[in-house]
Amino acid sequence: MPSMIQPTTAPAHPAWSLSPAAWRAAVRRAGIAVVALFGAALLTLGFAAPASAHDVLEGTTPKNEQKVGVAPEKVTLTFSNNPIAIGSEVVVKDSSGANWADGGVDILDNVVTQKLKPGAPAGAYTVQWRVVSSDSHPIESTFSYVVTSGSAATAPGASTPQPLATASDAPQQQQSDGEPFPVMIVVFGVVAVILLVIVGVLARRKLTGGSEDS
């Protein structure tokens, strides 16, 4: 009897099996994707950086070290953005340390106004200011001016000089003056690592499958 020819079956290969050249191309594409992700992260942080910058003091009235003929009724500070009223304070002291600030600050848009008590004598004055920036971080500094003529040297009523509030007196969300942690870098980094792991696992499976077939 004629011998029966047994049909041959090709070894089963996974549907996703690719040639070595195709796998090298896939790895290259994955590398390009990782580089693109990091580039997008850097661009995102670059555009977001100006938005997270602290407000800047653009000018004051009186100006720093300015000489004025009579004691002003108020001092004003103009910022590059609108500060937050909570936690903001301005103290105006004469050479004896007496505080001539009258009440709390008034904030309208980007201008901070501090009224002063009447009857301030001639002499040098130091303005200590502390405001909460629009990015919720406290900023502070000082400037000075000189009154060339004024009332006789008297204390501003029964007022006792009050120190500026410390950082611990500010609201909880304003205690830290550090920059926001770059979360986007972490997110893009995690995505990049996941992509590399996936490509590595698939490539290893391909190499293992190819050695078994041979």
JSON list of C-alpha atoms in Angstrom, two decimals:
[
{"chain": "A", "resi": 1, "resn": "MET", "atom": "CA", "xyz": [0.00, 0.00, 0.00]},
{"chain": "A", "resi": 2, "resn": "PRO", "atom": "CA", "xyz": [1.25, 3.39, -0.75]},
{"chain": "A", "resi": 3, "resn": "SER", "atom": "CA", "xyz": [2.50, 5.12, 2.33]},
{"chain": "A", "resi": 4, "resn": "MET", "atom": "CA", "xyz": [0.29, 7.84, 3.69]},
{"chain": "A", "resi": 5, "resn": "ILE", "atom": "CA", "xyz": [1.90, 11.24, 3.63]},
{"chain": "A", "resi": 6, "resn": "GLN", "atom": "CA", "xyz": [1.40, 12.80, 7.00]},
{"chain": "A", "resi": 7, "resn": "PRO", "atom": "CA", "xyz": [0.48, 16.44, 6.76]},
{"chain": "A", "resi": 8, "resn": "THR", "atom": "CA", "xyz": [2.95, 18.71, 8.43]},
{"chain": "A", "resi": 9, "resn": "THR", "atom": "CA", "xyz": [1.80, 21.48, 10.68]},
{"chain": "A", "resi": 10, "resn": "ALA", "atom": "CA", "xyz": [3.72, 24.67, 11.12]},
{"chain": "A", "resi": 11, "resn": "PRO", "atom": "CA", "xyz": [4.76, 25.45, 14.69]},
{"chain": "A", "resi": 12, "resn": "ALA", "atom": "CA", "xyz": [2.27, 27.64, 16.40]},
{"chain": "A", "resi": 13, "resn": "HIS", "atom": "CA", "xyz": [3.41, 31.20, 16.87]},
{"chain": "A", "resi": 14, "resn": "PRO", "atom": "CA", "xyz": [1.66, 33.83, 18.91]},
{"chain": "A", "resi": 15, "resn": "ALA", "atom": "CA", "xyz": [-0.47, 36.20, 16.91]},
{"chain": "A", "resi": 16, "resn": "TRP", "atom": "CA", "xyz": [1.63, 39.07, 18.14]},
{"chain": "A", "resi": 17, "resn": "SER", "atom": "CA", "xyz": [4.93, 37.52, 17.05]},
{"chain": "A", "resi": 18, "resn": "LEU", "atom": "CA", "xyz": [7.12, 40.01, 15.17]},
{"chain": "A", "resi": 19, "resn": "SER", "atom": "CA", "xyz": [10.36, 39.73, 13.29]},
{"chain": "A", "resi": 20, "resn": "PRO", "atom": "CA", "xyz": [13.56, 40.93, 15.00]},
{"chain": "A", "resi": 21, "resn": "ALA", "atom": "CA", "xyz": [13.63, 43.98, 12.72]},
{"chain": "A", "resi": 22, "resn": "ALA", "atom": "CA", "xyz": [10.06, 44.85, 13.70]},
{"chain": "A", "resi": 23, "resn": "TRP", "atom": "CA", "xyz": [10.92, 44.50, 17.38]},
{"chain": "A", "resi": 24, "resn": "ARG", "atom": "CA", "xyz": [13.92, 46.80, 17.01]},
{"chain": "A", "resi": 25, "resn": "ALA", "atom": "CA", "xyz": [11.69, 49.35, 15.34]},
{"chain": "A", "resi": 26, "resn": "ALA", "atom": "CA", "xyz": [9.15, 49.03, 18.18]},
{"chain": "A", "resi": 27, "resn": "VAL", "atom": "CA", "xyz": [11.87, 49.57, 20.78]},
{"chain": "A", "resi": 28, "resn": "ARG", "atom": "CA", "xyz": [13.08, 52.65, 18.92]},
{"chain": "A", "resi": 29, "resn": "ARG", "atom": "CA", "xyz": [9.54, 54.02, 18.81]},
{"chain": "A", "resi": 30, "resn": "ALA", "atom": "CA", "xyz": [9.14, 53.41, 22.54]},
{"chain": "A", "resi": 31, "resn": "GLY", "atom": "CA", "xyz": [12.39, 55.27, 23.22]},
{"chain": "A", "resi": 32, "resn": "ILE", "atom": "CA", "xyz": [11.22, 58.20, 21.13]},
{"chain": "A", "resi": 33, "resn": "ALA", "atom": "CA", "xyz": [7.92, 58.20, 23.04]},
{"chain": "A", "resi": 34, "resn": "VAL", "atom": "CA", "xyz": [9.78, 58.33, 26.39]},
{"chain": "A", "resi": 35, "resn": "VAL", "atom": "CA", "xyz": [11.91, 61.25, 25.21]},
{"chain": "A", "resi": 36, "resn": "ALA", "atom": "CA", "xyz": [8.77, 63.04, 24.00]},
{"chain": "A", "resi": 37, "resn": "LEU", "atom": "CA", "xyz": [7.11, 62.53, 27.39]},
{"chain": "A", "resi": 38, "resn": "PHE", "atom": "CA", "xyz": [10.03, 64.06, 29.23]},
{"chain": "A", "resi": 39, "resn": "GLY", "atom": "CA", "xyz": [10.11, 66.94, 26.76]},
{"chain": "A", "resi": 40, "resn": "ALA", "atom": "CA", "xyz": [6.41, 67.58, 27.32]},
{"chain": "A", "resi": 41, "resn": "ALA", "atom": "CA", "xyz": [6.98, 67.52, 31.09]},
{"chain": "A", "resi": 42, "resn": "LEU", "atom": "CA", "xyz": [9.75, 70.12, 30.84]},
{"chain": "A", "resi": 43, "resn": "LEU", "atom": "CA", "xyz": [7.63, 72.35, 28.62]},
{"chain": "A", "resi": 44, "resn": "THR", "atom": "CA", "xyz": [4.68, 72.07, 31.00]},
{"chain": "A", "resi": 45, "resn": "LEU", "atom": "CA", "xyz": [6.81, 73.02, 33.99]},
{"chain": "A", "resi": 46, "resn": "GLY", "atom": "CA", "xyz": [8.43, 75.83, 32.03]},
{"chain": "A", "resi": 47, "resn": "PHE", "atom": "CA", "xyz": [5.08, 77.42, 31.21]},
{"chain": "A", "resi": 48, "resn": "ALA", "atom": "CA", "xyz": [3.75, 76.83, 34.72]},
{"chain": "A", "resi": 49, "resn": "ALA", "atom": "CA", "xyz": [6.78, 78.38, 36.48]},
{"chain": "A", "resi": 50, "resn": "PRO", "atom": "CA", "xyz": [5.75, 82.05, 35.96]},
{"chain": "A", "resi": 51, "resn": "ALA", "atom": "CA", "xyz": [2.30, 81.33, 37.36]},
{"chain": "A", "resi": 52, "resn": "SER", "atom": "CA", "xyz": [3.77, 79.95, 40.60]},
{"chain": "A", "resi": 53, "resn": "ALA", "atom": "CA", "xyz": [6.20, 82.86, 41.15]},
{"chain": "A", "resi": 54, "resn": "HIS", "atom": "CA", "xyz": [5.71, 85.08, 44.18]},
{"chain": "A", "resi": 55, "resn": "ASP", "atom": "CA", "xyz": [4.20, 88.54, 43.80]},
{"chain": "A", "resi": 56, "resn": "VAL", "atom": "CA", "xyz": [6.69, 91.40, 43.48]},
{"chain": "A", "resi": 57, "resn": "LEU", "atom": "CA", "xyz": [6.52, 94.79, 45.20]},
{"chain": "A", "resi": 58, "resn": "GLU", "atom": "CA", "xyz": [6.43, 97.34, 42.35]},
{"chain": "A", "resi": 59, "resn": "GLY", "atom": "CA", "xyz": [6.25, 100.58, 44.34]},
{"chain": "A", "resi": 60, "resn": "THR", "atom": "CA", "xyz": [5.33, 102.31, 47.60]},
{"chain": "A", "resi": 61, "resn": "THR", "atom": "CA", "xyz": [3.96, 105.66, 48.74]},
{"chain": "A", "resi": 62, "resn": "PRO", "atom": "CA", "xyz": [5.97, 107.25, 50.24]},
{"chain": "A", "resi": 63, "resn": "LYS", "atom": "CA", "xyz": [8.88, 105.85, 48.24]},
{"chain": "A", "resi": 64, "resn": "ASN", "atom": "CA", "xyz": [11.76, 104.14, 49.97]},
{"chain": "A", "resi": 65, "resn": "GLU", "atom": "CA", "xyz": [14.00, 106.70, 51.75]},
{"chain": "A", "resi": 66, "resn": "GLN", "atom": "CA", "xyz": [11.81, 109.55, 50.50]},
{"chain": "A", "resi": 67, "resn": "LYS", "atom": "CA", "xyz": [11.62, 112.78, 52.54]},
{"chain": "A", "resi": 68, "resn": "VAL", "atom": "CA", "xyz": [8.10, 114.18, 52.98]},
{"chain": "A", "resi": 69, "resn": "GLY", "atom": "CA", "xyz": [7.14, 117.54, 54.41]},
{"chain": "A", "resi": 70, "resn": "VAL", "atom": "CA", "xyz": [4.32, 116.32, 56.65]},
{"chain": "A", "resi": 71, "resn": "ALA", "atom": "CA", "xyz": [3.37, 112.95, 58.04]},
{"chain": "A", "resi": 72, "resn": "PRO", "atom": "CA", "xyz": [1.26, 111.03, 55.51]},
{"chain": "A", "resi": 73, "resn": "GLU", "atom": "CA", "xyz": [-2.23, 109.84, 56.36]},
{"chain": "A", "resi": 74, "resn": "LYS", "atom": "CA", "xyz": [-1.50, 106.40, 54.90]},
{"chain": "A", "resi": 75, "resn": "VAL", "atom": "CA", "xyz": [1.14, 104.28, 53.23]},
{"chain": "A", "resi": 76, "resn": "THR", "atom": "CA", "xyz": [0.43, 102.21, 50.14]},
{"chain": "A", "resi": 77, "resn": "LEU", "atom": "CA", "xyz": [2.21, 99.26, 48.56]},
{"chain": "A", "resi": 78, "resn": "THR", "atom": "CA", "xyz": [1.62, 98.22, 44.95]},
{"chain": "A", "resi": 79, "resn": "PHE", "atom": "CA", "xyz": [2.30, 94.60, 43.93]},
{"chain": "A", "resi": 80, "resn": "SER", "atom": "CA", "xyz": [2.56, 92.79, 40.61]},
{"chain": "A", "resi": 81, "resn": "ASN", "atom": "CA", "xyz": [-0.54, 90.73, 41.46]},
{"chain": "A", "resi": 82, "resn": "ASN", "atom": "CA", "xyz": [-3.45, 90.79, 43.89]},
{"chain": "A", "resi": 83, "resn": "PRO", "atom": "CA", "xyz": [-2.30, 89.68, 47.36]},
{"chain": "A", "resi": 84, "resn": "ILE", "atom": "CA", "xyz": [-4.53, 87.86, 49.85]},
{"chain": "A", "resi": 85, "resn": "ALA", "atom": "CA", "xyz": [-5.93, 89.85, 52.78]},
{"chain": "A", "resi": 86, "resn": "ILE", "atom": "CA", "xyz": [-5.75, 87.03, 55.35]},
{"chain": "A", "resi": 87, "resn": "GLY", "atom": "CA", "xyz": [-2.39, 87.12, 57.13]},
{"chain": "A", "resi": 88, "resn": "SER", "atom": "CA", "xyz": [-1.33, 90.48, 55.63]},
{"chain": "A", "resi": 89, "resn": "GLU", "atom": "CA", "xyz": [-0.06, 93.20, 57.96]},
{"chain": "A", "resi": 90, "resn": "VAL", "atom": "CA", "xyz": [1.77, 96.53, 57.84]},
{"chain": "A", "resi": 91, "resn": "VAL", "atom": "CA", "xyz": [3.53, 98.12, 60.83]},
{"chain": "A", "resi": 92, "resn": "VAL", "atom": "CA", "xyz": [4.86, 101.71, 60.71]},
{"chain": "A", "resi": 93, "resn": "LYS", "atom": "CA", "xyz": [7.32, 102.54, 63.51]},
{"chain": "A", "resi": 94, "resn": "ASP", "atom": "CA", "xyz": [9.06, 105.77, 64.40]},
{"chain": "A", "resi": 95, "resn": "SER", "atom": "CA", "xyz": [12.60, 106.01, 65.77]},
{"chain": "A", "resi": 96, "resn": "SER", "atom": "CA", "xyz": [11.34, 105.22, 69.29]},
{"chain": "A", "resi": 97, "resn": "GLY", "atom": "CA", "xyz": [9.66, 102.02, 68.15]},
{"chain": "A", "resi": 98, "resn": "ALA", "atom": "CA", "xyz": [6.08, 103.31, 68.48]},
{"chain": "A", "resi": 99, "resn": "ASN", "atom": "CA", "xyz": [3.64, 101.90, 65.93]},
{"chain": "A", "resi": 100, "resn": "TRP", "atom": "CA", "xyz": [1.63, 104.51, 64.03]},
{"chain": "A", "resi": 101, "resn": "ALA", "atom": "CA", "xyz": [-0.44, 102.07, 61.98]},
{"chain": "A", "resi": 102, "resn": "ASP", "atom": "CA", "xyz": [-4.18, 102.64, 62.51]},
{"chain": "A", "resi": 103, "resn": "GLY", "atom": "CA", "xyz": [-6.17, 99.40, 62.23]},
{"chain": "A", "resi": 104, "resn": "GLY", "atom": "CA", "xyz": [-5.68, 96.66, 59.67]},
{"chain": "A", "resi": 105, "resn": "VAL", "atom": "CA", "xyz": [-4.69, 96.79, 56.04]},
{"chain": "A", "resi": 106, "resn": "ASP", "atom": "CA", "xyz": [-7.09, 97.50, 53.21]},
{"chain": "A", "resi": 107, "resn": "ILE", "atom": "CA", "xyz": [-6.43, 95.58, 49.97]},
{"chain": "A", "resi": 108, "resn": "LEU", "atom": "CA", "xyz": [-8.00, 96.70, 46.70]},
{"chain": "A", "resi": 109, "resn": "ASP", "atom": "CA", "xyz": [-6.82, 94.71, 43.69]},
{"chain": "A", "resi": 110, "resn": "ASN", "atom": "CA", "xyz": [-3.01, 94.84, 43.81]},
{"chain": "A", "resi": 111, "resn": "VAL", "atom": "CA", "xyz": [-2.74, 97.85, 46.17]},
{"chain": "A", "resi": 112, "resn": "VAL", "atom": "CA", "xyz": [-2.30, 97.42, 49.94]},
{"chain": "A", "resi": 113, "resn": "THR", "atom": "CA", "xyz": [-3.21, 100.49, 52.03]},
{"chain": "A", "resi": 114, "resn": "GLN", "atom": "CA", "xyz": [-2.40, 101.07, 55.70]},
{"chain": "A", "resi": 115, "resn": "LYS", "atom": "CA", "xyz": [-3.95, 104.09, 57.43]},
{"chain": "A", "resi": 116, "resn": "LEU", "atom": "CA", "xyz": [-1.80, 106.00, 59.94]},
{"chain": "A", "resi": 117, "resn": "LYS", "atom": "CA", "xyz": [-2.72, 107.69, 63.21]},
{"chain": "A", "resi": 118, "resn": "PRO", "atom": "CA", "xyz": [-2.71, 111.50, 63.16]},
{"chain": "A", "resi": 119, "resn": "GLY", "atom": "CA", "xyz": [-0.13, 113.59, 64.98]},
{"chain": "A", "resi": 120, "resn": "ALA", "atom": "CA", "xyz": [3.01, 111.73, 63.95]},
{"chain": "A", "resi": 121, "resn": "PRO", "atom": "CA", "xyz": [6.19, 113.71, 64.78]},
{"chain": "A", "resi": 122, "resn": "ALA", "atom": "CA", "xyz": [9.03, 114.53, 62.44]},
{"chain": "A", "resi": 123, "resn": "GLY", "atom": "CA", "xyz": [11.67, 111.88, 62.08]},
{"chain": "A", "resi": 124, "resn": "ALA", "atom": "CA", "xyz": [12.50, 108.59, 60.39]},
{"chain": "A", "resi": 125, "resn": "TYR", "atom": "CA", "xyz": [9.88, 105.86, 59.97]},
{"chain": "A", "resi": 126, "resn": "THR", "atom": "CA", "xyz": [10.31, 102.20, 59.11]},
{"chain": "A", "resi": 127, "resn": "VAL", "atom": "CA", "xyz": [7.53, 100.30, 57.36]},
{"chain": "A", "resi": 128, "resn": "GLN", "atom": "CA", "xyz": [7.54, 96.57, 58.02]},
{"chain": "A", "resi": 129, "resn": "TRP", "atom": "CA", "xyz": [5.13, 94.78, 55.72]},
{"chain": "A", "resi": 130, "resn": "ARG", "atom": "CA", "xyz": [4.05, 91.22, 55.36]},
{"chain": "A", "resi": 131, "resn": "VAL", "atom": "CA", "xyz": [1.47, 90.04, 52.82]},
{"chain": "A", "resi": 132, "resn": "VAL", "atom": "CA", "xyz": [0.29, 86.70, 51.51]},
{"chain": "A", "resi": 133, "resn": "SER", "atom": "CA", "xyz": [1.17, 86.42, 47.84]},
{"chain": "A", "resi": 134, "resn": "SER", "atom": "CA", "xyz": [-1.47, 85.40, 45.30]},
{"chain": "A", "resi": 135, "resn": "ASP", "atom": "CA", "xyz": [0.22, 81.97, 45.20]},
{"chain": "A", "resi": 136, "resn": "SER", "atom": "CA", "xyz": [-0.57, 81.60, 48.96]},
{"chain": "A", "resi": 137, "resn": "HIS", "atom": "CA", "xyz": [3.05, 82.10, 50.11]},
{"chain": "A", "resi": 138, "resn": "PRO", "atom": "CA", "xyz": [3.87, 84.88, 52.64]},
{"chain": "A", "resi": 139, "resn": "ILE", "atom": "CA", "xyz": [6.38, 87.52, 51.55]},
{"chain": "A", "resi": 140, "resn": "GLU", "atom": "CA", "xyz": [7.76, 90.35, 53.67]},
{"chain": "A", "resi": 141, "resn": "SER", "atom": "CA", "xyz": [10.26, 93.20, 53.65]},
{"chain": "A", "resi": 142, "resn": "THR", "atom": "CA", "xyz": [10.77, 96.77, 54.88]},
{"chain": "A", "resi": 143, "resn": "PHE", "atom": "CA", "xyz": [11.19, 100.28, 53.54]},
{"chain": "A", "resi": 144, "resn": "SER", "atom": "CA", "xyz": [11.64, 103.66, 55.19]},
{"chain": "A", "resi": 145, "resn": "TYR", "atom": "CA", "xyz": [10.80, 107.34, 54.79]},
{"chain": "A", "resi": 146, "resn": "VAL", "atom": "CA", "xyz": [11.53, 110.58, 56.65]},
{"chain": "A", "resi": 147, "resn": "VAL", "atom": "CA", "xyz": [9.05, 113.23, 57.84]},
{"chain": "A", "resi": 148, "resn": "THR", "atom": "CA", "xyz": [10.80, 116.61, 57.90]},
{"chain": "A", "resi": 149, "resn": "SER", "atom": "CA", "xyz": [8.13, 118.42, 59.95]},
{"chain": "A", "resi": 150, "resn": "GLY", "atom": "CA", "xyz": [5.33, 117.21, 62.15]},
{"chain": "A", "resi": 151, "resn": "SER", "atom": "CA", "xyz": [3.66, 117.33, 65.53]},
{"chain": "A", "resi": 152, "resn": "ALA", "atom": "CA", "xyz": [5.52, 117.37, 68.81]},
{"chain": "A", "resi": 153, "resn": "ALA", "atom": "CA", "xyz": [6.98, 113.98, 69.65]},
{"chain": "A", "resi": 154, "resn": "THR", "atom": "CA", "xyz": [4.13, 112.09, 71.30]},
{"chain": "A", "resi": 155, "resn": "ALA", "atom": "CA", "xyz": [3.21, 108.46, 71.51]},
{"chain": "A", "resi": 156, "resn": "PRO", "atom": "CA", "xyz": [0.41, 107.39, 69.12]},
{"chain": "A", "resi": 157, "resn": "GLY", "atom": "CA", "xyz": [-2.36, 107.30, 71.74]},
{"chain": "A", "resi": 158, "resn": "ALA", "atom": "CA", "xyz": [-2.24, 104.29, 74.01]},
{"chain": "A", "resi": 159, "resn": "SER", "atom": "CA", "xyz": [-0.99, 102.08, 71.25]},
{"chain": "A", "resi": 160, "resn": "THR", "atom": "CA", "xyz": [1.70, 99.56, 72.03]},
{"chain": "A", "resi": 161, "resn": "PRO", "atom": "CA", "xyz": [4.03, 98.56, 69.22]},
{"chain": "A", "resi": 162, "resn": "GLN", "atom": "CA", "xyz": [2.96, 95.20, 67.89]},
{"chain": "A", "resi": 163, "resn": "PRO", "atom": "CA", "xyz": [5.42, 92.83, 66.22]},
{"chain": "A", "resi": 164, "resn": "LEU", "atom": "CA", "xyz": [4.70, 91.39, 62.84]},
{"chain": "A", "resi": 165, "resn": "ALA", "atom": "CA", "xyz": [2.92, 88.07, 62.85]},
{"chain": "A", "resi": 166, "resn": "THR", "atom": "CA", "xyz": [5.21, 85.08, 62.55]},
{"chain": "A", "resi": 167, "resn": "ALA", "atom": "CA", "xyz": [4.81, 82.36, 59.98]},
{"chain": "A", "resi": 168, "resn": "SER", "atom": "CA", "xyz": [3.16, 80.16, 62.62]},
{"chain": "A", "resi": 169, "resn": "ASP", "atom": "CA", "xyz": [0.34, 82.73, 62.99]},
{"chain": "A", "resi": 170, "resn": "ALA", "atom": "CA", "xyz": [-0.57, 82.45, 59.32]},
{"chain": "A", "resi": 171, "resn": "PRO", "atom": "CA", "xyz": [-3.22, 80.00, 58.09]},
{"chain": "A", "resi": 172, "resn": "GLN", "atom": "CA", "xyz": [-2.19, 76.38, 57.82]},
{"chain": "A", "resi": 173, "resn": "GLN", "atom": "CA", "xyz": [-1.87, 76.40, 54.05]},
{"chain": "A", "resi": 174, "resn": "GLN", "atom": "CA", "xyz": [0.51, 79.38, 54.21]},
{"chain": "A", "resi": 175, "resn": "GLN", "atom": "CA", "xyz": [3.13, 77.99, 56.58]},
{"chain": "A", "resi": 176, "resn": "SER", "atom": "CA", "xyz": [5.48, 76.73, 53.93]},
{"chain": "A", "resi": 177, "resn": "ASP", "atom": "CA", "xyz": [7.42, 79.15, 51.74]},
{"chain": "A", "resi": 178, "resn": "GLY", "atom": "CA", "xyz": [8.87, 76.46, 49.47]},
{"chain": "A", "resi": 179, "resn": "GLU", "atom": "CA", "xyz": [8.07, 76.02, 45.82]},
{"chain": "A", "resi": 180, "resn": "PRO", "atom": "CA", "xyz": [5.37, 73.52, 44.86]},
{"chain": "A", "resi": 181, "resn": "PHE", "atom": "CA", "xyz": [6.80, 70.06, 44.31]},
{"chain": "A", "resi": 182, "resn": "PRO", "atom": "CA", "xyz": [7.06, 69.29, 40.57]},
{"chain": "A", "resi": 183, "resn": "VAL", "atom": "CA", "xyz": [4.45, 66.53, 40.52]},
{"chain": "A", "resi": 184, "resn": "MET", "atom": "CA", "xyz": [4.36, 66.45, 36.73]},
{"chain": "A", "resi": 185, "resn": "ILE", "atom": "CA", "xyz": [7.96, 65.22, 36.57]},
{"chain": "A", "resi": 186, "resn": "VAL", "atom": "CA", "xyz": [7.06, 62.29, 38.83]},
{"chain": "A", "resi": 187, "resn": "VAL", "atom": "CA", "xyz": [3.99, 61.44, 36.74]},
{"chain": "A", "resi": 188, "resn": "PHE", "atom": "CA", "xyz": [5.87, 61.49, 33.44]},
{"chain": "A", "resi": 189, "resn": "GLY", "atom": "CA", "xyz": [8.74, 59.56, 35.00]},
{"chain": "A", "resi": 190, "resn": "VAL", "atom": "CA", "xyz": [6.40, 56.80, 36.18]},
{"chain": "A", "resi": 191, "resn": "VAL", "atom": "CA", "xyz": [4.76, 56.57, 32.75]},
{"chain": "A", "resi": 192, "resn": "ALA", "atom": "CA", "xyz": [8.17, 56.36, 31.07]},
{"chain": "A", "resi": 193, "resn": "VAL", "atom": "CA", "xyz": [9.32, 53.57, 33.41]},
{"chain": "A", "resi": 194, "resn": "ILE", "atom": "CA", "xyz": [6.11, 51.61, 32.75]},
{"chain": "A", "resi": 195, "resn": "LEU", "atom": "CA", "xyz": [6.62, 51.91, 28.98]},
{"chain": "A", "resi": 196, "resn": "LEU", "atom": "CA", "xyz": [10.22, 50.72, 29.25]},
{"chain": "A", "resi": 197, "resn": "VAL", "atom": "CA", "xyz": [9.20, 47.76, 31.43]},
{"chain": "A", "resi": 198, "resn": "ILE", "atom": "CA", "xyz": [6.47, 46.73, 28.96]},
{"chain": "A", "resi": 199, "resn": "VAL", "atom": "CA", "xyz": [8.84, 46.94, 25.99]},
{"chain": "A", "resi": 200, "resn": "GLY", "atom": "CA", "xyz": [11.50, 44.99, 27.90]},
{"chain": "A", "resi": 201, "resn": "VAL", "atom": "CA", "xyz": [9.10, 42.21, 28.89]},
{"chain": "A", "resi": 202, "resn": "LEU", "atom": "CA", "xyz": [7.75, 41.82, 25.36]},
{"chain": "A", "resi": 203, "resn": "ALA", "atom": "CA", "xyz": [11.25, 41.80, 23.89]},
{"chain": "A", "resi": 204, "resn": "ARG", "atom": "CA", "xyz": [12.37, 39.14, 26.37]},
{"chain": "A", "resi": 205, "resn": "ARG", "atom": "CA", "xyz": [9.35, 36.99, 25.51]},
{"chain": "A", "resi": 206, "resn": "LYS", "atom": "CA", "xyz": [10.17, 37.35, 21.84]},
{"chain": "A", "resi": 207, "resn": "LEU", "atom": "CA", "xyz": [13.78, 36.32, 22.35]},
{"chain": "A", "resi": 208, "resn": "THR", "atom": "CA", "xyz": [12.75, 33.37, 24.55]},
{"chain": "A", "resi": 209, "resn": "GLY", "atom": "CA", "xyz": [10.18, 32.24, 22.00]},
{"chain": "A", "resi": 210, "resn": "GLY", "atom": "CA", "xyz": [12.68, 32.50, 19.18]},
{"chain": "A", "resi": 211, "resn": "SER", "atom": "CA", "xyz": [15.25, 30.34, 20.99]},
{"chain": "A", "resi": 212, "resn": "GLU", "atom": "CA", "xyz": [12.65, 27.67, 21.72]},
{"chain": "A", "resi": 213, "resn": "ASP", "atom": "CA", "xyz": [11.52, 27.59, 18.06]},
{"chain": "A", "resi": 214, "resn": "SER", "atom": "CA", "xyz": [15.10, 27.11, 16.92]}
]
